[in-house]
CSV table of C-alpha atoms and ligand atoms in Angstrom, one decimal:
chain,number,residue,atom,x,y,z
N,1,MET,CA,103.8,123.3,107.4
N,2,ARG,CA,105.9,121.7,105.1
N,3,ILE,CA,105.9,118.3,104.2
N,4,ASP,CA,108.3,115.9,102.4
N,5,LEU,CA,107.0,112.1,102.5
N,6,HIS,CA,109.8,110.2,100.4
N,7,THR,CA,113.3,110.6,100.4
N,8,HIS,CA,116.5,108.0,100.4
N,9,SER,CA,119.7,107.7,102.4
N,10,ARG,CA,122.6,105.8,102.2
N,11,ALA,CA,120.5,103.0,103.6
N,12,SER,CA,119.3,102.3,99.7
N,13,ASP,CA,120.5,104.5,96.9
N,14,GLY,CA,120.7,108.0,98.3
N,15,THR,CA,124.0,109.9,99.1
N,16,ASP,CA,123.4,111.3,102.3
N,17,SER,CA,123.9,109.3,105.5
N,18,PRO,CA,120.6,109.1,107.5
N,19,SER,CA,121.4,111.8,109.9
N,20,GLU,CA,122.6,113.9,106.8
N,21,LEU,CA,119.3,113.6,105.5
N,22,VAL,CA,117.7,114.6,108.6
N,23,ARG,CA,120.1,117.8,108.7
N,24,ALA,CA,119.2,118.5,105.3
N,25,ALA,CA,115.6,118.5,105.8
N,26,VAL,CA,116.2,120.9,108.6
N,27,ASP,CA,118.7,123.2,106.3
N,28,ALA,CA,115.6,123.1,103.8
N,29,GLY,CA,113.1,124.3,106.3
N,30,LEU,CA,110.8,121.2,106.5
N,31,ASP,CA,108.8,120.5,109.2
N,32,VAL,CA,108.3,117.0,108.6
N,33,LEU,CA,109.9,114.1,106.6
N,34,ALA,CA,109.5,110.6,106.1
N,35,ILE,CA,112.7,108.6,105.4
N,36,THR,CA,111.8,106.1,102.6
N,37,ASP,CA,114.6,104.0,101.6
N,38,HIS,CA,114.1,101.2,98.9
N,39,ASP,CA,113.4,97.8,100.7
N,40,THR,CA,115.0,98.5,104.2
N,41,ALA,CA,114.6,100.1,107.4
N,42,ASP,CA,118.0,100.0,108.0
N,43,GLY,CA,118.3,103.8,108.4
N,44,TRP,CA,115.2,104.5,110.5
N,45,ASP,CA,117.4,104.5,113.9
N,46,GLU,CA,120.0,107.1,112.5
N,47,ALA,CA,117.7,109.1,111.4
N,48,ALA,CA,115.2,108.8,114.6
N,49,GLN,CA,118.3,109.7,116.8
N,50,ALA,CA,119.2,112.6,114.8
N,51,ALA,CA,115.4,113.9,114.6
N,52,SER,CA,115.4,113.8,118.2
N,53,GLU,CA,118.0,116.1,118.5
N,54,THR,CA,115.9,118.8,116.3
N,55,GLY,CA,112.5,120.1,115.9
N,56,LEU,CA,111.9,117.9,112.6
N,57,THR,CA,108.7,115.4,112.7
N,58,LEU,CA,110.1,112.2,111.4
N,59,VAL,CA,108.0,109.6,109.9
N,60,PRO,CA,109.7,105.8,108.8
N,61,GLY,CA,109.1,104.5,105.9
N,62,MET,CA,110.1,102.4,103.3
N,63,GLU,CA,109.9,102.4,99.5
N,64,VAL,CA,109.0,98.5,98.6
N,65,SER,CA,109.7,97.1,95.3
N,66,THR,CA,106.5,95.6,94.0
N,67,ARG,CA,105.1,94.1,90.7
N,68,HIS,CA,101.8,94.5,88.8
N,69,ARG,CA,100.7,93.1,85.6
N,70,GLY,CA,104.3,92.7,84.7
N,71,ARG,CA,105.4,96.0,85.1
N,72,GLY,CA,107.4,97.3,88.5
N,73,VAL,CA,105.5,99.2,90.9
N,74,HIS,CA,106.8,101.3,93.9
N,75,LEU,CA,104.8,101.0,97.1
N,76,LEU,CA,105.4,103.5,99.9
N,77,ALA,CA,105.1,101.8,103.3
N,78,PHE,CA,104.8,104.2,106.3
N,79,LEU,CA,104.8,103.4,109.7
N,80,ALA,CA,104.6,99.2,109.4
N,81,ASP,CA,106.0,96.7,111.8
N,82,PRO,CA,109.4,95.6,109.7
N,83,SER,CA,109.1,92.6,111.7
N,84,HIS,CA,105.7,91.4,110.6
N,85,PRO,CA,106.7,87.7,109.5
N,86,GLU,CA,105.8,88.0,105.8
N,87,LEU,CA,106.6,91.5,105.2
N,88,ALA,CA,110.1,90.9,107.0
N,89,ALA,CA,110.6,87.4,104.7
N,90,GLU,CA,109.4,89.3,101.8
N,91,LEU,CA,111.8,92.2,102.2
N,92,ALA,CA,114.4,89.8,102.5
N,93,ARG,CA,113.6,87.9,99.0
N,94,VAL,CA,113.3,91.4,97.3
N,95,ARG,CA,117.1,92.3,99.1
N,96,GLY,CA,118.3,88.7,98.2
N,97,GLY,CA,117.2,89.7,94.5
N,98,ARG,CA,119.1,92.8,94.6
N,99,GLU,CA,122.3,91.4,95.7
N,100,ALA,CA,122.0,88.1,93.3
N,101,ARG,CA,121.7,90.4,90.1
N,102,VAL,CA,125.1,92.2,90.7
N,103,PRO,CA,127.4,89.8,89.7
N,104,THR,CA,124.9,89.5,86.4
N,105,ILE,CA,125.1,92.9,85.7
N,106,VAL,CA,128.6,92.8,86.4
N,107,GLY,CA,129.0,89.7,83.9
N,108,ARG,CA,127.1,91.8,81.2
N,109,LEU,CA,129.4,95.1,81.6
N,110,ASN,CA,132.7,92.8,81.4
N,111,ASP,CA,131.2,91.5,78.1
N,112,LEU,CA,130.8,95.0,76.8
N,113,GLY,CA,134.6,95.3,78.0
N,114,ILE,CA,134.2,97.3,80.7
N,115,ALA,CA,136.7,96.4,83.6
N,116,ILE,CA,134.2,96.6,86.7
N,117,THR,CA,134.2,94.0,89.2
N,118,GLU,CA,131.6,93.0,91.9
N,119,ASP,CA,134.0,94.6,94.6
N,120,ASP,CA,133.6,97.7,92.8
N,121,VAL,CA,129.9,97.9,93.0
N,122,ARG,CA,130.4,97.1,97.0
N,123,ARG,CA,132.4,100.0,97.6
N,124,ALA,CA,130.1,102.3,96.0
N,125,SER,CA,127.2,100.9,97.9
N,126,HIS,CA,128.6,101.3,101.5
N,127,GLY,CA,127.2,98.4,102.9
N,128,THR,CA,123.5,99.0,102.5
N,129,ALA,CA,121.3,95.9,102.3
N,130,ALA,CA,119.6,96.9,99.2
N,131,SER,CA,122.4,97.3,96.5
N,132,GLY,CA,120.6,98.6,93.4
N,133,ARG,CA,121.3,99.8,89.8
N,134,PRO,CA,122.5,103.3,91.2
N,135,HIS,CA,125.3,101.8,93.0
N,136,VAL,CA,126.6,100.0,90.0
N,137,ALA,CA,126.1,103.4,88.1
N,138,ASP,CA,128.3,105.2,91.0
N,139,ALA,CA,131.0,102.4,90.4
N,140,LEU,CA,130.9,103.3,86.5
N,141,VAL,CA,131.5,106.9,87.4
N,142,THR,CA,134.4,106.5,89.9
N,143,LEU,CA,136.3,104.1,86.8
N,144,GLY,CA,135.5,106.8,84.6
N,145,VAL,CA,133.5,104.9,82.2
N,146,VAL,CA,130.2,107.6,82.4
N,147,PRO,CA,130.0,111.1,84.0
N,148,ASP,CA,127.3,110.6,86.2
N,149,ARG,CA,124.4,108.1,87.5
N,150,THR,CA,121.8,109.2,84.2
N,151,ALA,CA,124.6,108.4,81.7
N,152,ALA,CA,125.1,105.1,83.5
N,153,PHE,CA,121.4,104.3,83.1
N,154,ASP,CA,120.9,105.6,79.5
N,155,ARG,CA,123.6,103.7,78.1
N,156,TYR,CA,123.6,100.4,79.8
N,157,LEU,CA,121.3,99.9,83.0
N,158,GLY,CA,117.8,101.3,82.0
N,159,TRP,CA,115.2,99.1,80.9
N,160,GLY,CA,116.1,97.8,77.7
N,161,ARG,CA,119.4,98.7,77.6
N,162,PRO,CA,122.5,96.0,77.4
N,163,ALA,CA,123.2,95.7,81.2
N,164,HIS,CA,120.0,95.8,82.4
N,165,VAL,CA,118.7,92.7,84.4
N,166,ASP,CA,115.6,92.2,86.1
N,167,ARG,CA,115.1,90.8,89.4
N,168,TYR,CA,112.7,89.7,91.7
N,169,ALA,CA,109.9,92.0,93.2
N,170,THR,CA,106.9,91.1,95.5
N,171,PRO,CA,102.9,91.1,93.8
N,172,LEU,CA,101.6,94.6,94.5
N,173,GLU,CA,98.2,93.4,96.0
N,174,ASP,CA,100.2,90.8,98.5
N,175,MET,CA,102.0,94.0,99.6
N,176,VAL,CA,99.3,96.2,100.3
N,177,ARG,CA,97.7,93.7,102.4
N,178,TRP,CA,100.9,92.9,104.7
N,179,VAL,CA,101.6,96.8,105.1
N,180,SER,CA,97.8,96.9,106.6
N,181,GLU,CA,98.7,93.6,108.4
N,182,ALA,CA,101.7,95.2,109.8
N,183,GLY,CA,100.0,98.1,111.0
N,184,GLY,CA,101.3,100.3,108.2
N,185,ALA,CA,99.8,102.7,105.6
N,186,SER,CA,100.9,102.1,102.0
N,187,VAL,CA,100.4,104.8,98.9
N,188,VAL,CA,101.4,104.0,95.7
N,189,ALA,CA,104.4,105.9,94.6
N,190,HIS,CA,105.0,108.0,91.2
N,191,PRO,CA,101.8,106.1,89.7
N,192,TRP,CA,102.3,107.7,86.5
N,193,GLY,CA,106.2,108.0,86.5
N,194,ARG,CA,108.6,106.8,84.2
N,195,GLY,CA,109.3,103.1,84.2
N,196,GLY,CA,106.5,103.4,87.0
N,197,MET,CA,102.9,100.9,86.4
N,198,GLY,CA,101.9,102.4,83.2
N,199,ARG,CA,98.5,104.3,84.1
N,200,PRO,CA,96.6,102.6,86.7
N,201,ASP,CA,93.1,103.9,86.1
N,202,GLU,CA,90.6,104.9,88.8
N,203,GLU,CA,89.1,100.9,88.7
N,204,THR,CA,92.6,99.3,89.6
N,205,LEU,CA,93.0,102.1,92.4
N,206,ALA,CA,89.9,101.3,93.7
N,207,HIS,CA,90.4,97.8,93.6
N,208,LEU,CA,93.9,98.3,95.6
N,209,GLN,CA,91.9,100.8,98.2
N,210,GLU,CA,89.7,97.7,99.0
N,211,ILE,CA,92.3,95.8,99.9
N,212,GLY,CA,93.8,98.2,102.2
N,213,LEU,CA,95.7,101.1,99.7
N,214,THR,CA,95.6,104.6,101.7
N,215,GLY,CA,96.9,106.8,99.4
N,216,ILE,CA,98.3,107.7,96.2
N,217,GLU,CA,101.6,110.2,95.3
N,218,VAL,CA,100.4,113.1,93.3
N,219,ASP,CA,102.9,115.6,93.5
N,220,HIS,CA,106.2,114.0,91.9
N,221,GLN,CA,108.5,115.5,89.7
N,222,ASP,CA,107.8,112.5,87.3
N,223,HIS,CA,104.4,113.7,87.1
N,224,ASP,CA,103.1,116.9,84.5
N,225,GLN,CA,100.6,119.4,85.7
N,226,ARG,CA,98.1,117.3,83.6
N,227,ALA,CA,98.9,114.1,85.3
N,228,ARG,CA,98.8,115.9,89.0
N,229,ALA,CA,95.3,117.0,88.0
N,230,GLU,CA,93.9,114.0,86.9
N,231,LEU,CA,95.3,111.9,89.7
N,232,ARG,CA,93.5,114.2,92.2
N,233,ALA,CA,90.6,113.9,90.8
N,234,ILE,CA,90.8,110.1,91.1
N,235,ALA,CA,92.0,110.3,94.5
N,236,ARG,CA,88.9,112.7,95.3
N,237,ASN,CA,86.7,110.6,93.7
N,238,LEU,CA,87.9,107.6,95.6
N,239,GLY,CA,88.8,109.4,98.9
N,240,LEU,CA,92.5,108.4,98.8
N,241,VAL,CA,94.9,110.1,100.6
N,242,THR,CA,97.2,112.4,98.1
N,243,THR,CA,100.7,113.0,99.3
N,244,GLY,CA,103.7,115.1,97.6
N,245,ALA,CA,107.2,114.5,97.5
N,246,SER,CA,110.9,115.0,96.5
N,247,ASP,CA,112.2,111.7,95.9
N,248,TYR,CA,115.4,113.0,97.1
N,249,HIS,CA,118.5,110.8,97.0
N,250,GLY,CA,120.9,113.5,97.8
N,251,ASP,CA,123.7,114.3,95.0
N,252,GLY,CA,122.0,111.0,93.2
N,253,LYS,CA,119.0,112.6,91.3
N,254,LEU,CA,119.1,115.9,90.0
N,255,ASP,CA,115.9,118.0,90.3
N,256,HIS,CA,114.9,116.0,93.1
N,257,ASP,CA,115.5,118.5,96.0
N,258,LEU,CA,114.0,118.4,99.5
N,259,GLY,CA,110.7,120.0,99.5
N,260,CYS,CA,110.3,120.6,95.8
N,261,ASN,CA,107.3,118.9,96.2
N,262,THR,CA,105.1,118.8,99.7
N,263,THR,CA,102.3,117.0,101.2
N,264,GLU,CA,99.3,119.0,102.7
N,265,PRO,CA,99.0,119.0,106.8
N,266,ASP,CA,95.1,117.5,106.4
N,267,GLU,CA,96.6,114.5,104.1
N,268,LEU,CA,99.2,113.9,106.4
N,269,ALA,CA,96.8,113.5,109.3
N,270,ARG,CA,94.9,111.3,107.3
N,271,LEU,CA,97.9,109.2,106.3
N,272,LEU,CA,98.5,109.2,110.3
N,273,GLU,CA,95.4,108.0,110.9
N,274,ALA,CA,95.0,105.3,108.7
N,275,ALA,CA,98.3,103.8,109.9
N,276,ASP,CA,96.9,104.2,113.5
N,277,ALA,CA,93.9,102.1,112.8
N,278,ALA,CA,95.9,99.3,110.7
N,279,ALA,CA,98.0,99.3,114.1
N,280,ALA,CA,94.9,99.1,116.2
N,281,ALA,CA,93.7,96.3,114.1
N,282,SER,CA,96.7,94.2,114.1
N,283,GLY,CA,98.2,94.8,117.2
N,284,ARG,CA,101.5,95.5,116.2
N,285,VAL,CA,103.8,97.7,117.5
N,286,THR,CA,104.9,99.8,115.2
N,287,PRO,CA,107.4,102.4,114.7
N,288,ASP,CA,106.8,106.0,116.7
N,289,VAL,CA,106.6,109.3,114.3
N,290,VAL,CA,109.4,111.4,116.3
N,291,ASN,CA,108.5,114.5,117.4
N,292,ARG,CA,104.8,113.5,116.5
L,301,AMP,P1,117.0,99.2,91.6
L,301,AMP,O1,116.0,99.7,92.4
L,301,AMP,O2,118.3,98.9,91.2
L,301,AMP,O3,116.3,98.4,90.3
L,301,AMP,O4,117.5,100.8,90.8
L,301,AMP,C1,116.0,102.0,90.5
L,301,AMP,C2,116.6,103.0,91.1
L,301,AMP,O5,117.5,103.7,90.3
L,301,AMP,C3,115.4,104.1,90.9
L,301,AMP,O6,114.6,103.8,92.5
L,301,AMP,C4,115.8,105.6,91.1
L,301,AMP,O7,116.5,105.4,92.4
L,301,AMP,C5,117.7,105.1,90.2
L,301,AMP,N1,117.1,105.5,88.8
L,301,AMP,C6,116.5,105.2,88.0
L,301,AMP,N2,116.6,105.6,86.7
L,301,AMP,C7,117.6,106.5,87.4
L,301,AMP,C8,118.4,107.7,86.2
L,301,AMP,N3,118.1,108.1,85.0
L,301,AMP,N4,119.5,108.4,87.0
L,301,AMP,C9,119.8,108.0,88.3
L,301,AMP,N5,118.8,107.2,88.9
L,301,AMP,C10,118.0,106.5,88.5
L,302,FE,FE1,116.1,105.3,94.4
L,303,FE,FE1,110.4,105.2,93.4
L,304,ZN,ZN1,112.0,106.7,95.6
């Protein structure tokens, strides 16, 4: 069983359409795929339709932008009902912050002498509800300003670079609670990764677990072997689920091929049990796992 629980499509900043993502997962020999676009469930229907025409098991999820102690934290939310009122309102607020940021970033780039327009960014973002810096990066590539996304982040868009602009993100603890209330299970994405939440220690993770956190993403390209071993030990102590995933973005991120990290079947079973328990407790209608 090959299980990849963190991937992006063009519904956010990946470069494959949701159905292309599903086909790529089948081609990569995966048995289970989670689609986890940033702050939106927009890719779910197309991905579910595509998966139902194959044997691939599809887990609908999202990667939600949150904040904890002043730092950005990505929270994977699996099988939550996206129409849960607080969750829906908060996701809309996060996406609003993404939209509002685009003109500011474009203005900063213009000040640097780069002739980029908001339309250039909209063209690069394929109508996504979750426009992000990668789309600005793609527009800069199209304009010939930089060779690739990475260069755009290194020169202009990354933290501390001249066109970096902050945006709204949900307080982490609130989002952990809302995902549970919406019948889903949450997992901190790349907790010790680049540009993540620093190094949340065992005490912090234990507190998050008390309010509903199900697991942590241990096997991720941002974690070296030592970080993985330490995170796995913390998860074992606390009884948190551990996941592994590629964080695939199509052509948008190098060295993140589908299946480059995977989740153990037992851990997936525990994750799905946690989501089932949350759904039963909340009484909400949550999305189906396709080909479960
Ligand atoms: P945003 O959500 O708009 O703040 O942009 C953050 C996203 O940009 C992350 O989720 C990554 O997918 C992507 N990203 C961050 N750093 C890089 C990089 N150096 N190269 C390519 N993509 C990146
Ligand atoms: Fe991304
Ligand atoms: Fe992330
Ligand atoms: Zn991601």
